[in-house]
Structures are given as structure tokens and as C-alpha cells.
């Protein structure tokens, strides 16, 4: 029973090629198994009412003062990335134990188990899962964390409406550079070792999560309650999508869609690995500057004036 559940969860979280037990053999591109079929195949979850990803409409995000800064534990560890694998549907990196997040309006500590990527077909055909005001970004990284009290038991976590906390970072082209940032060039150098589905290789370079998240102000983000974006689509995810993007050179982005296959070396290259956006959800963010302005107006006793002029 345990083994079956573990296999099912592994499928649910990332979609391994060895999804024999539990989940149906879902895919992104064949008409028989692409994301339009998931709600029929797993109606109890994939046809739910808080499915991910979504299009974030920034003007509709409401201010929430509980969305404080995160505390990142061991995000600076140069040995926290253990191995990288081609699952047939994504590139996944297993993280070491002890990598945690807390704060950020989360109710608990959450422990990182893995991160993986979504992409399109080169930097000119974007493939992020979340879109912002309708804009799709070239890539997106998802760092998956499990509520610490479950001690890594993802079976329990996916039954809890906030059992998982996923951090999503959008990736944009760093114009006029090649091979940057160094951390991403290093990570992408492993793609040559996992060109076929099922292959994996240990990470021997010193790269930290902080290195991969370079340049992003991690105090500014969107928050909503959603789901896993792959079957079985469990509605167990507290989503955080950061406002600032990670800037990566075009040549590094392009490596993902040009070097690895969705099966053996005769199978198609892995491209456009993202689920389409799902119905909108309430999105929260840090209190906007405009509300700060409002407070200033009020404190200056200009409320009447501001009403007259329709400002603040
Ligand atoms: C998914 O398959 C359906 C048919 O089942 C088809 O209409 C749709 O275009 C396909 N979508 C993608 C992204 O391949
Ligand atoms: C999905 O849910 C909607 C109602 O929310 C229902 O009309 C539809 O039949 C369901 N689809 C499947 C495949 O269960
Ligand atoms: C991806 O882009 C390449 C080069 O532009 C093109 O040859 C290929 O057909 C594209 N693949 C898909 C699935 O669109
Ligand atoms: C995880 O939790 C489930 C449900 O409570 C339990 O049956 C299972 O034994 C646990 N698995 C592990 C590996 O502890
Ligand atoms: C990139 O290079 C082109 C051509 O050299 C130049 O026109 C453009 O302004 C540069 N863009 C940036 C963002 O530096
Ligand atoms: C990864 O691939 C490179 C280039 O093909 C090769 O030199 C290296 O030995 C491989 N590393 C591992 C750990 O397989
Ligand atoms: C690749 O996989 C296909 C489909 O599973 C199979 O028919 C073919 O023989 C495989 N090719 C190689 C070189 O292993
Ligand atoms: Zn993902």
C-alpha cells in the first residue's frame, strides 16, 4: 500500500515516466492524454474549483499585511542540490533535507523536496505556467515544499488544503548576454547527461538555491490557494509567485528545449511543458503603495480635498 501511494504521489508531484501505479499516463501534447483530458481522467481533483496555474491580474490583487518576508533556511547551502533527472515531462532537481521556508504568511515551516522547470520552445515561444496580465514568460521554476509537520509524507500533505507551499519564479531573457547567470549555465550543463527520459545524474558543482534565484526581491510576491499543475492536480498548494523575474541568457534558456527528449533519443524534444491557465482565484499581495498614499492623504487631513478631487 505504501509503495503504491508513494508512486502515486511521485506521479502527482512531477510526473515520473514510471507512473504505472495509480495515475493515468498523462501528457502535454497527445490528444488522448493532454491537459484537456485531465478533468475527465481525475475528476475528483483536476476538475476542482481551485486549479493551477492561473493568469494573475495584478490590478485585481488585494493588499494583505500578513504577507511578510520569508525566512529561507539553507537556501545558501552549496551542497543542497543532490541530483538532476529527466522525468520525461520535466527536469527535476532533488534537494537535500534541511532546506526550509517559513514566514511569508505561511502557517508553518515547509521543507523543500525538489524543484523543477516549465518551458516552451526556446526563448521566443514562452512556456511559463503562470501568466501575469496575460503575459507568458519563457520559463518558470517551481520549488516544492512540504509542511514540516508531515516530515516528508507527501501522501498526507496532498490531503491537506495547505499541505504544500510552492514558490514560483518567472524566468525572462537577459538581453545581450550569454551564459548568465553562472548558476544557470552550470545547471544547464547537466542537460547533456539526461537527454533521455529516466536518466539522472548527481550534481557535483557547488550551486545554491540563492544562486539560482539571483536578482529577485523575494519580499514582493503574489499569493493564492491552488493545486498541483500536474495530475493528480490535488488542491493542496499555497502558491507564491514572485513579482520580479530571474534573468537568464537566451542561449541557456534555449538549451532546455533543444537538448532533452521526452522519451529515448528517438522521441521528440521536450517542449511546451506547461498546463494551460485555469479559472481565476483570489490573489493577494503586499499592501500597495497606493494604500500608503491614501494613509498619507488622510493623515494630512486632506480627506475632504481628496474627495473633492477624486484623488487618494
Ligand atoms: C489537446 O487535445 C485536444 C483533443 O483531446 C485538442 O483539441 C487540443 O488542441 C489539444 N491541446 C494541445 C495543447 O495539444
Ligand atoms: C466538472 O465539473 C463541472 C461542474 O463544476 C461539471 O459540469 C462537469 O461535468 C465536470 N466534468 C467532469 C469530467 O467531471
Ligand atoms: C521548436 O522550434 C524549432 C526551431 O524554431 C522548430 O523547428 C520546432 O518545430 C519547434 N517545435 C515545436 C514543437 O513547436
Ligand atoms: C504517510 O501517511 C500515510 C497516511 O497517514 C500513512 O499511511 C503512511 O504510512 C505514511 N507514509 C510514510 C512513509 O510514513
Ligand atoms: C542589445 O544590443 C542591441 C544591438 O547591439 C542594442 O540595440 C540594444 O539596445 C541592446 N539592449 C540592451 C537591453 O542592452
Ligand atoms: C556528463 O556529460 C559530460 C559531457 O557529455 C561528460 O563529460 C561527463 O562525464 C558526464 N558526467 C556524468 C556524471 O555522467
Ligand atoms: C525508442 O522508443 C521507442 C518507443 O518506445 C522504441 O520503439 C524504439 O525502439 C526506441 N529506440 C531506441 C533507439 O531505443
Ligand atoms: Zn511545476
Short mmCIF file of C-alpha atoms and ligand atoms in Angstrom, two decimals:
data_model
loop_
_atom_site.label_atom_id
_atom_site.label_comp_id
_atom_site.label_asym_id
_atom_site.label_seq_id
_atom_site.Cartn_x
_atom_site.Cartn_y
_atom_site.Cartn_z
CA UNK A 1 0.00 0.00 0.00
CA UNK A 2 2.76 2.42 0.99
CA UNK A 3 4.67 1.73 -2.16
CA UNK A 4 1.60 2.35 -4.30
CA UNK A 5 0.90 5.61 -2.51
CA UNK A 6 4.48 6.75 -2.84
CA UNK A 7 4.44 6.01 -6.57
CA UNK A 8 1.13 7.84 -6.91
CA UNK A 9 2.48 10.87 -5.10
CA UNK A 10 5.69 10.88 -7.12
CA UNK A 11 3.48 10.96 -10.22
CA UNK A 12 1.29 13.67 -8.81
CA UNK A 13 4.16 15.94 -7.87
CA UNK A 14 6.20 15.81 -11.00
CA UNK A 15 5.07 13.08 -13.30
CA UNK A 16 7.68 10.40 -13.46
CA UNK A 17 7.88 8.24 -16.54
CA UNK A 18 7.31 5.30 -14.24
CA UNK A 19 3.75 6.24 -13.45
CA UNK A 20 2.47 2.67 -13.75
CA UNK A 21 0.58 2.58 -10.47
CA UNK A 22 -2.20 4.96 -9.60
CA UNK A 23 -2.13 7.84 -12.03
CA UNK A 24 -3.03 7.53 -15.70
CA UNK A 25 -0.20 8.19 -18.21
CA UNK A 26 -0.86 11.89 -18.66
CA UNK A 27 0.98 14.04 -21.16
CA UNK A 28 1.15 17.58 -22.54
CA UNK A 29 0.76 17.03 -26.27
CA UNK A 30 -1.09 13.89 -27.37
CA UNK A 31 -4.86 14.45 -27.81
CA UNK A 32 -5.55 11.28 -25.76
CA UNK A 33 -3.71 12.43 -22.61
CA UNK A 34 -3.07 16.21 -22.81
CA UNK A 35 -4.41 18.64 -20.20
CA UNK A 36 -7.88 18.86 -21.74
CA UNK A 37 -8.36 15.19 -20.74
CA UNK A 38 -7.15 15.52 -17.13
CA UNK A 39 -10.52 16.68 -15.70
CA UNK A 40 -12.16 13.54 -17.14
CA UNK A 41 -9.31 11.24 -16.02
CA UNK A 42 -9.04 12.62 -12.45
CA UNK A 43 -12.39 14.40 -11.95
CA UNK A 44 -12.13 14.50 -8.14
CA UNK A 45 -9.11 16.83 -8.36
CA UNK A 46 -8.33 18.09 -11.89
CA UNK A 47 -11.95 19.23 -12.30
CA UNK A 48 -11.87 21.07 -8.97
CA UNK A 49 -12.54 24.70 -8.20
CA UNK A 50 -9.03 25.97 -7.24
CA UNK A 51 -6.88 24.64 -10.05
CA UNK A 52 -3.46 25.94 -11.06
CA UNK A 53 -1.84 27.63 -12.88
CA UNK A 54 -3.76 30.88 -13.29
CA UNK A 55 -3.38 34.21 -15.03
CA UNK A 56 -2.54 36.77 -12.34
CA UNK A 57 -4.30 40.06 -12.97
CA UNK A 58 -2.17 42.48 -10.98
CA UNK A 59 -4.91 45.13 -10.72
CA UNK A 60 -7.22 42.57 -9.05
CA UNK A 61 -4.72 41.52 -6.35
CA UNK A 62 -5.83 42.70 -2.90
CA UNK A 63 -3.45 44.04 -0.24
CA UNK A 64 -2.73 41.76 2.73
CA UNK A 65 -0.50 42.90 5.57
CA UNK A 66 0.10 39.28 6.68
CA UNK A 67 2.24 38.65 3.59
CA UNK A 68 5.53 39.35 5.34
CA UNK A 69 9.06 38.40 4.32
CA UNK A 70 10.05 34.73 4.17
CA UNK A 71 12.82 33.18 6.19
CA UNK A 72 14.90 30.96 3.92
CA UNK A 73 16.89 28.24 5.68
CA UNK A 74 19.80 26.61 3.80
CA UNK A 75 18.87 28.34 0.56
CA UNK A 76 22.54 29.38 0.68
CA UNK A 77 23.81 25.80 1.02
CA UNK A 78 26.18 24.96 -1.85
CA UNK A 79 25.55 21.24 -1.32
CA UNK A 80 21.74 21.24 -1.13
CA UNK A 81 21.14 20.20 -4.75
CA UNK A 82 21.61 16.43 -4.87
CA UNK A 83 20.72 15.15 -8.32
CA UNK A 84 19.04 16.21 -11.53
CA UNK A 85 16.75 13.98 -13.58
CA UNK A 86 14.78 13.85 -16.80
CA UNK A 87 11.32 12.61 -15.77
CA UNK A 88 10.01 12.58 -19.34
CA UNK A 89 7.86 15.63 -18.58
CA UNK A 90 10.26 17.99 -16.83
CA UNK A 91 13.76 18.43 -15.45
CA UNK A 92 13.67 17.87 -11.71
CA UNK A 93 16.33 18.53 -9.08
CA UNK A 94 16.14 16.74 -5.72
CA UNK A 95 17.05 18.95 -2.76
CA UNK A 96 18.71 17.81 0.47
CA UNK A 97 16.88 17.69 3.78
CA UNK A 98 17.11 20.82 5.90
CA UNK A 99 16.20 23.30 3.17
CA UNK A 100 13.20 25.18 4.57
CA UNK A 101 11.00 28.23 4.31
CA UNK A 102 8.84 29.94 6.93
CA UNK A 103 7.22 33.33 7.34
CA UNK A 104 5.77 34.77 4.14
CA UNK A 105 2.27 34.49 5.57
CA UNK A 106 2.62 30.69 5.80
CA UNK A 107 1.08 28.94 8.81
CA UNK A 108 4.02 26.59 9.39
CA UNK A 109 7.55 25.71 8.35
CA UNK A 110 7.76 23.97 4.98
CA UNK A 111 10.60 21.71 3.86
CA UNK A 112 11.89 21.71 0.27
CA UNK A 113 11.83 18.34 -1.51
CA UNK A 114 12.56 19.27 -5.14
CA UNK A 115 12.39 21.92 -7.82
CA UNK A 116 11.52 21.51 -11.47
CA UNK A 117 11.00 23.67 -14.54
CA UNK A 118 8.39 24.51 -17.13
CA UNK A 119 9.33 25.91 -20.53
CA UNK A 120 8.15 26.46 -24.08
CA UNK A 121 10.18 26.09 -27.26
CA UNK A 122 13.14 28.41 -26.92
CA UNK A 123 13.06 31.92 -25.56
CA UNK A 124 10.78 33.09 -28.39
CA UNK A 125 7.99 30.57 -27.61
CA UNK A 126 7.38 31.14 -23.90
CA UNK A 127 6.31 28.34 -21.58
CA UNK A 128 5.77 29.56 -18.02
CA UNK A 129 2.71 28.13 -16.25
CA UNK A 130 1.54 31.29 -14.51
CA UNK A 131 0.93 34.29 -16.68
CA UNK A 132 0.82 37.88 -15.45
CA UNK A 133 -1.71 40.21 -17.06
CA UNK A 134 -1.83 37.72 -19.90
CA UNK A 135 1.93 37.64 -20.42
CA UNK A 136 3.58 34.23 -20.57
CA UNK A 137 7.28 34.15 -19.64
CA UNK A 138 9.94 31.96 -21.30
CA UNK A 139 10.28 29.63 -18.28
CA UNK A 140 9.15 29.09 -14.70
CA UNK A 141 10.83 27.32 -11.79
CA UNK A 142 8.76 25.66 -9.05
CA UNK A 143 10.40 24.96 -5.70
CA UNK A 144 8.15 22.42 -3.94
CA UNK A 145 7.97 22.40 -0.12
CA UNK A 146 6.01 20.08 2.19
CA UNK A 147 4.56 21.24 5.51
CA UNK A 148 7.26 20.29 8.02
CA UNK A 149 4.86 18.56 10.39
CA UNK A 150 4.29 15.85 7.73
CA UNK A 151 8.01 15.01 7.86
CA UNK A 152 8.16 14.48 4.11
CA UNK A 153 4.99 12.37 3.92
CA UNK A 154 3.57 13.81 0.70
CA UNK A 155 0.61 11.41 0.85
CA UNK A 156 -0.60 13.26 3.91
CA UNK A 157 0.42 16.66 2.55
CA UNK A 158 -1.68 16.40 -0.62
CA UNK A 159 -4.76 15.66 1.52
CA UNK A 160 -4.27 18.99 3.34
CA UNK A 161 -5.55 22.16 1.64
CA UNK A 162 -2.26 23.87 2.56
CA UNK A 163 -0.01 20.84 2.80
CA UNK A 164 2.40 22.11 0.15
CA UNK A 165 3.99 25.51 -0.42
CA UNK A 166 5.34 26.05 -3.92
CA UNK A 167 7.49 29.06 -4.79
CA UNK A 168 7.18 30.04 -8.45
CA UNK A 169 9.73 32.28 -10.15
CA UNK A 170 9.22 33.52 -13.68
CA UNK A 171 12.25 33.50 -15.94
CA UNK A 172 12.92 36.16 -18.53
CA UNK A 173 15.59 36.65 -21.18
CA UNK A 174 18.65 38.59 -20.03
CA UNK A 175 19.14 40.57 -23.23
CA UNK A 176 22.56 40.78 -24.87
CA UNK A 177 24.28 38.30 -22.55
CA UNK A 178 25.36 34.70 -22.98
CA UNK A 179 25.94 32.06 -20.35
CA UNK A 180 24.46 34.04 -17.45
CA UNK A 181 23.87 33.70 -14.59
CA UNK A 182 26.77 31.30 -13.93
CA UNK A 183 24.50 29.19 -11.70
CA UNK A 184 22.04 28.60 -14.56
CA UNK A 185 24.82 27.87 -17.03
CA UNK A 186 26.14 25.28 -14.58
CA UNK A 187 22.71 23.76 -14.01
CA UNK A 188 22.02 23.59 -17.75
CA UNK A 189 25.38 21.87 -18.33
CA UNK A 190 23.83 18.75 -16.76
CA UNK A 191 21.19 18.55 -19.51
CA UNK A 192 23.76 16.79 -21.70
CA UNK A 193 23.76 13.95 -19.15
CA UNK A 194 19.98 13.49 -19.03
CA UNK A 195 18.95 13.68 -22.68
CA UNK A 196 16.69 10.62 -22.31
CA UNK A 197 13.69 10.18 -20.01
CA UNK A 198 14.55 8.28 -16.84
CA UNK A 199 18.18 9.40 -16.77
CA UNK A 200 19.59 11.13 -13.71
CA UNK A 201 22.97 12.40 -12.61
CA UNK A 202 24.43 13.57 -9.29
CA UNK A 203 25.16 17.30 -9.01
CA UNK A 204 28.82 17.78 -8.18
CA UNK A 205 29.10 21.56 -8.68
CA UNK A 206 28.56 23.95 -5.80
CA UNK A 207 25.27 25.70 -6.59
CA UNK A 208 22.77 27.00 -4.03
CA UNK A 209 19.12 27.93 -4.43
CA UNK A 210 20.12 31.53 -3.65
CA UNK A 211 22.49 31.38 -6.65
CA UNK A 212 19.63 30.30 -8.94
CA UNK A 213 17.27 32.99 -7.58
CA UNK A 214 19.76 35.79 -8.17
CA UNK A 215 18.48 39.33 -8.61
CA UNK A 216 14.95 38.74 -7.30
CA UNK A 217 13.49 40.79 -4.44
CA UNK A 218 11.83 37.96 -2.53
CA UNK A 219 9.70 40.25 -0.37
CA UNK A 220 7.39 41.05 -3.28
CA UNK A 221 5.04 38.30 -4.37
CA UNK A 222 1.51 37.17 -5.21
CA UNK A 223 -0.27 34.60 -3.03
CA UNK A 224 -3.22 32.38 -3.84
CA UNK A 225 -4.54 28.93 -2.95
CA UNK A 226 -4.38 26.44 -5.80
CA UNK A 227 -3.32 22.98 -6.86
CA UNK A 228 -0.60 20.82 -8.30
CA UNK A 229 -0.34 21.67 -12.00
CA UNK A 230 0.13 18.02 -12.99
CA UNK A 231 -2.19 15.06 -12.36
CA UNK A 232 -3.49 14.25 -9.87
CA UNK A 233 -3.98 18.04 -9.52
CA UNK A 234 -4.56 17.93 -5.73
CA UNK A 235 -5.84 21.21 -4.30
CA UNK A 236 -3.16 21.29 -1.63
CA UNK A 237 -0.88 24.13 -2.68
CA UNK A 238 -0.26 27.54 -1.12
CA UNK A 239 1.14 29.30 -4.18
CA UNK A 240 3.68 32.12 -4.12
CA UNK A 241 4.57 33.73 -7.44
CA UNK A 242 7.29 36.37 -7.18
CA UNK A 243 6.82 39.69 -8.93
CA UNK A 244 10.39 40.05 -10.15
CA UNK A 245 11.74 37.57 -12.67
CA UNK A 246 15.06 35.74 -12.82
CA UNK A 247 17.06 36.97 -15.84
CA UNK A 248 18.73 34.17 -17.81
CA UNK A 249 20.64 34.40 -21.11
CA UNK A 250 18.86 33.22 -24.25
CA UNK A 251 21.45 30.50 -25.01
CA UNK A 252 20.88 28.95 -21.58
CA UNK A 253 17.08 29.07 -21.89
CA UNK A 254 17.26 27.55 -25.37
CA UNK A 255 19.23 24.53 -24.10
CA UNK A 256 16.15 23.18 -22.33
CA UNK A 257 14.07 22.86 -25.49
CA UNK A 258 16.94 21.71 -27.71
CA UNK A 259 18.80 19.07 -25.73
CA UNK A 260 16.49 16.76 -23.88
CA UNK A 261 13.93 14.26 -25.10
CA UNK A 262 10.52 13.31 -23.73
CA UNK A 263 11.48 9.64 -24.16
CA UNK A 264 14.52 7.90 -25.64
CA UNK A 265 16.76 9.64 -28.16
CA UNK A 266 14.26 8.91 -30.96
CA UNK A 267 11.40 10.61 -29.08
CA UNK A 268 10.55 14.30 -29.68
CA UNK A 269 12.46 17.01 -27.81
CA UNK A 270 10.76 18.11 -24.62
CA UNK A 271 8.98 21.38 -25.46
CA UNK A 272 5.97 23.36 -24.22
CA UNK A 273 5.79 21.55 -20.88
CA UNK A 274 3.12 23.58 -19.10
CA UNK A 275 -0.57 23.29 -18.25
CA UNK A 276 -2.95 25.89 -19.64
CA UNK A 277 -4.27 28.51 -17.24
CA UNK A 278 -7.30 27.66 -15.12
CA UNK A 279 -10.16 29.88 -13.83
CA UNK A 280 -9.11 32.91 -11.77
CA UNK A 281 -8.64 32.73 -7.99
CA UNK A 282 -8.49 35.49 -5.36
CA UNK A 283 -4.91 36.77 -5.37
CA UNK A 284 -3.30 38.69 -2.52
CA UNK A 285 -0.10 40.69 -2.40
CA UNK A 286 1.75 43.10 -0.16
CA UNK A 287 -0.17 46.31 0.57
CA UNK A 288 0.18 48.50 -2.48
CA UNK A 289 1.87 51.89 -2.47
CA UNK A 290 -1.45 53.49 -3.35
CA UNK A 291 -2.86 52.48 0.04
CA UNK A 292 0.22 54.11 1.59
CA UNK A 293 -0.66 57.26 -0.33
CA UNK A 294 -4.20 57.03 0.96
CA UNK A 295 -2.94 56.89 4.54
CA UNK A 296 -0.69 59.88 3.90
CA UNK A 297 -3.61 61.83 2.49
CA UNK A 298 -5.76 61.04 5.50
CA UNK A 299 -3.02 61.85 7.98
CA UNK A 300 -2.50 65.23 6.33
CA UNK A 301 -6.17 65.96 6.83
CA UNK A 302 -6.71 66.24 3.11
CA UNK A 303 -9.51 63.76 3.06
CA UNK A 304 -12.16 66.33 2.12
CA UNK A 305 -9.95 67.79 -0.60
CA UNK A 306 -9.11 64.36 -1.90
CA UNK A 307 -12.80 63.52 -2.07
CA UNK A 308 -13.44 66.74 -3.98
CA UNK A 309 -10.73 65.98 -6.47
CA UNK A 310 -11.38 62.25 -6.52
CA UNK A 311 -7.82 61.51 -5.54
CA UNK A 312 -6.26 59.15 -2.99
C1 LIG B 1 -5.37 18.50 -26.55
O1 LIG B 1 -6.20 17.52 -27.13
C2 LIG B 1 -7.45 18.03 -27.58
C3 LIG B 1 -8.25 16.85 -28.05
O2 LIG B 1 -8.41 15.93 -27.00
C4 LIG B 1 -7.21 19.06 -28.67
O3 LIG B 1 -8.43 19.63 -29.07
C5 LIG B 1 -6.28 20.16 -28.14
O4 LIG B 1 -5.94 21.03 -29.19
C6 LIG B 1 -5.02 19.56 -27.57
N1 LIG B 1 -4.25 20.61 -26.94
C7 LIG B 1 -2.92 20.66 -27.02
C8 LIG B 1 -2.25 21.79 -26.31
O5 LIG B 1 -2.26 19.85 -27.62
C1 LIG B 2 -16.56 19.16 -13.98
O1 LIG B 2 -17.34 19.93 -13.09
C2 LIG B 2 -18.43 20.59 -13.69
C3 LIG B 2 -19.16 21.39 -12.63
O2 LIG B 2 -18.28 22.10 -11.85
C4 LIG B 2 -19.38 19.59 -14.32
O3 LIG B 2 -20.37 20.28 -15.02
C5 LIG B 2 -18.59 18.70 -15.28
O4 LIG B 2 -19.45 17.68 -15.78
C6 LIG B 2 -17.42 18.06 -14.60
N1 LIG B 2 -16.62 17.32 -15.56
C7 LIG B 2 -16.16 16.10 -15.30
C8 LIG B 2 -15.35 15.48 -16.38
O5 LIG B 2 -16.36 15.52 -14.26
C1 LIG B 3 10.50 24.40 -31.84
O1 LIG B 3 11.30 25.33 -32.52
C2 LIG B 3 12.11 24.73 -33.51
C3 LIG B 3 13.09 25.79 -34.03
O2 LIG B 3 12.47 27.03 -34.11
C4 LIG B 3 11.22 24.16 -34.61
O3 LIG B 3 12.00 23.57 -35.60
C5 LIG B 3 10.32 23.11 -33.97
O4 LIG B 3 9.40 22.62 -34.91
C6 LIG B 3 9.55 23.70 -32.80
N1 LIG B 3 8.86 22.63 -32.10
C7 LIG B 3 7.59 22.71 -31.74
C8 LIG B 3 7.03 21.54 -31.02
O5 LIG B 3 6.91 23.68 -31.98
C1 LIG B 4 2.22 8.63 5.27
O1 LIG B 4 0.93 8.84 5.79
C2 LIG B 4 0.00 7.84 5.43
C3 LIG B 4 -1.38 8.31 5.83
O2 LIG B 4 -1.42 8.70 7.16
C4 LIG B 4 0.42 6.55 6.09
O3 LIG B 4 -0.49 5.52 5.77
C5 LIG B 4 1.80 6.17 5.58
O4 LIG B 4 2.26 5.04 6.26
C6 LIG B 4 2.79 7.31 5.75
N1 LIG B 4 3.98 7.01 4.99
C7 LIG B 4 5.19 7.09 5.49
C8 LIG B 4 6.31 6.78 4.57
O5 LIG B 4 5.39 7.40 6.65
C1 LIG B 5 21.22 44.92 -27.09
O1 LIG B 5 22.03 45.08 -28.22
C2 LIG B 5 21.39 45.77 -29.30
C3 LIG B 5 22.28 45.71 -30.53
O2 LIG B 5 23.64 45.81 -30.16
C4 LIG B 5 21.07 47.19 -28.87
O3 LIG B 5 20.41 47.87 -29.89
C5 LIG B 5 20.17 47.11 -27.63
O4 LIG B 5 19.94 48.41 -27.13
C6 LIG B 5 20.79 46.27 -26.53
N1 LIG B 5 19.80 46.06 -25.48
C7 LIG B 5 20.09 46.18 -24.20
C8 LIG B 5 18.96 45.96 -23.26
O5 LIG B 5 21.21 46.47 -23.78
C1 LIG B 6 28.10 14.37 -18.30
O1 LIG B 6 28.29 14.58 -19.69
C2 LIG B 6 29.57 15.10 -19.99
C3 LIG B 6 29.58 15.50 -21.46
O2 LIG B 6 28.88 14.59 -22.24
C4 LIG B 6 30.61 14.06 -19.65
O3 LIG B 6 31.92 14.55 -19.94
C5 LIG B 6 30.51 13.74 -18.16
O4 LIG B 6 31.39 12.70 -17.82
C6 LIG B 6 29.09 13.34 -17.79
N1 LIG B 6 29.00 13.26 -16.35
C7 LIG B 6 28.42 12.24 -15.72
C8 LIG B 6 28.47 12.29 -14.23
O5 LIG B 6 27.90 11.32 -16.30
C1 LIG B 7 12.77 4.35 -28.55
O1 LIG B 7 11.48 4.14 -28.03
C2 LIG B 7 10.57 3.66 -29.00
C3 LIG B 7 9.18 3.70 -28.41
O2 LIG B 7 9.19 3.25 -27.06
C4 LIG B 7 11.02 2.27 -29.44
O3 LIG B 7 10.12 1.75 -30.39
C5 LIG B 7 12.41 2.37 -30.05
O4 LIG B 7 12.89 1.09 -30.36
C6 LIG B 7 13.36 3.06 -29.06
N1 LIG B 7 14.61 3.35 -29.76
C7 LIG B 7 15.79 3.15 -29.21
C8 LIG B 7 16.98 3.55 -30.02
O5 LIG B 7 15.92 2.66 -28.10
ZN1 LIG B 8 5.57 22.81 -11.72
#
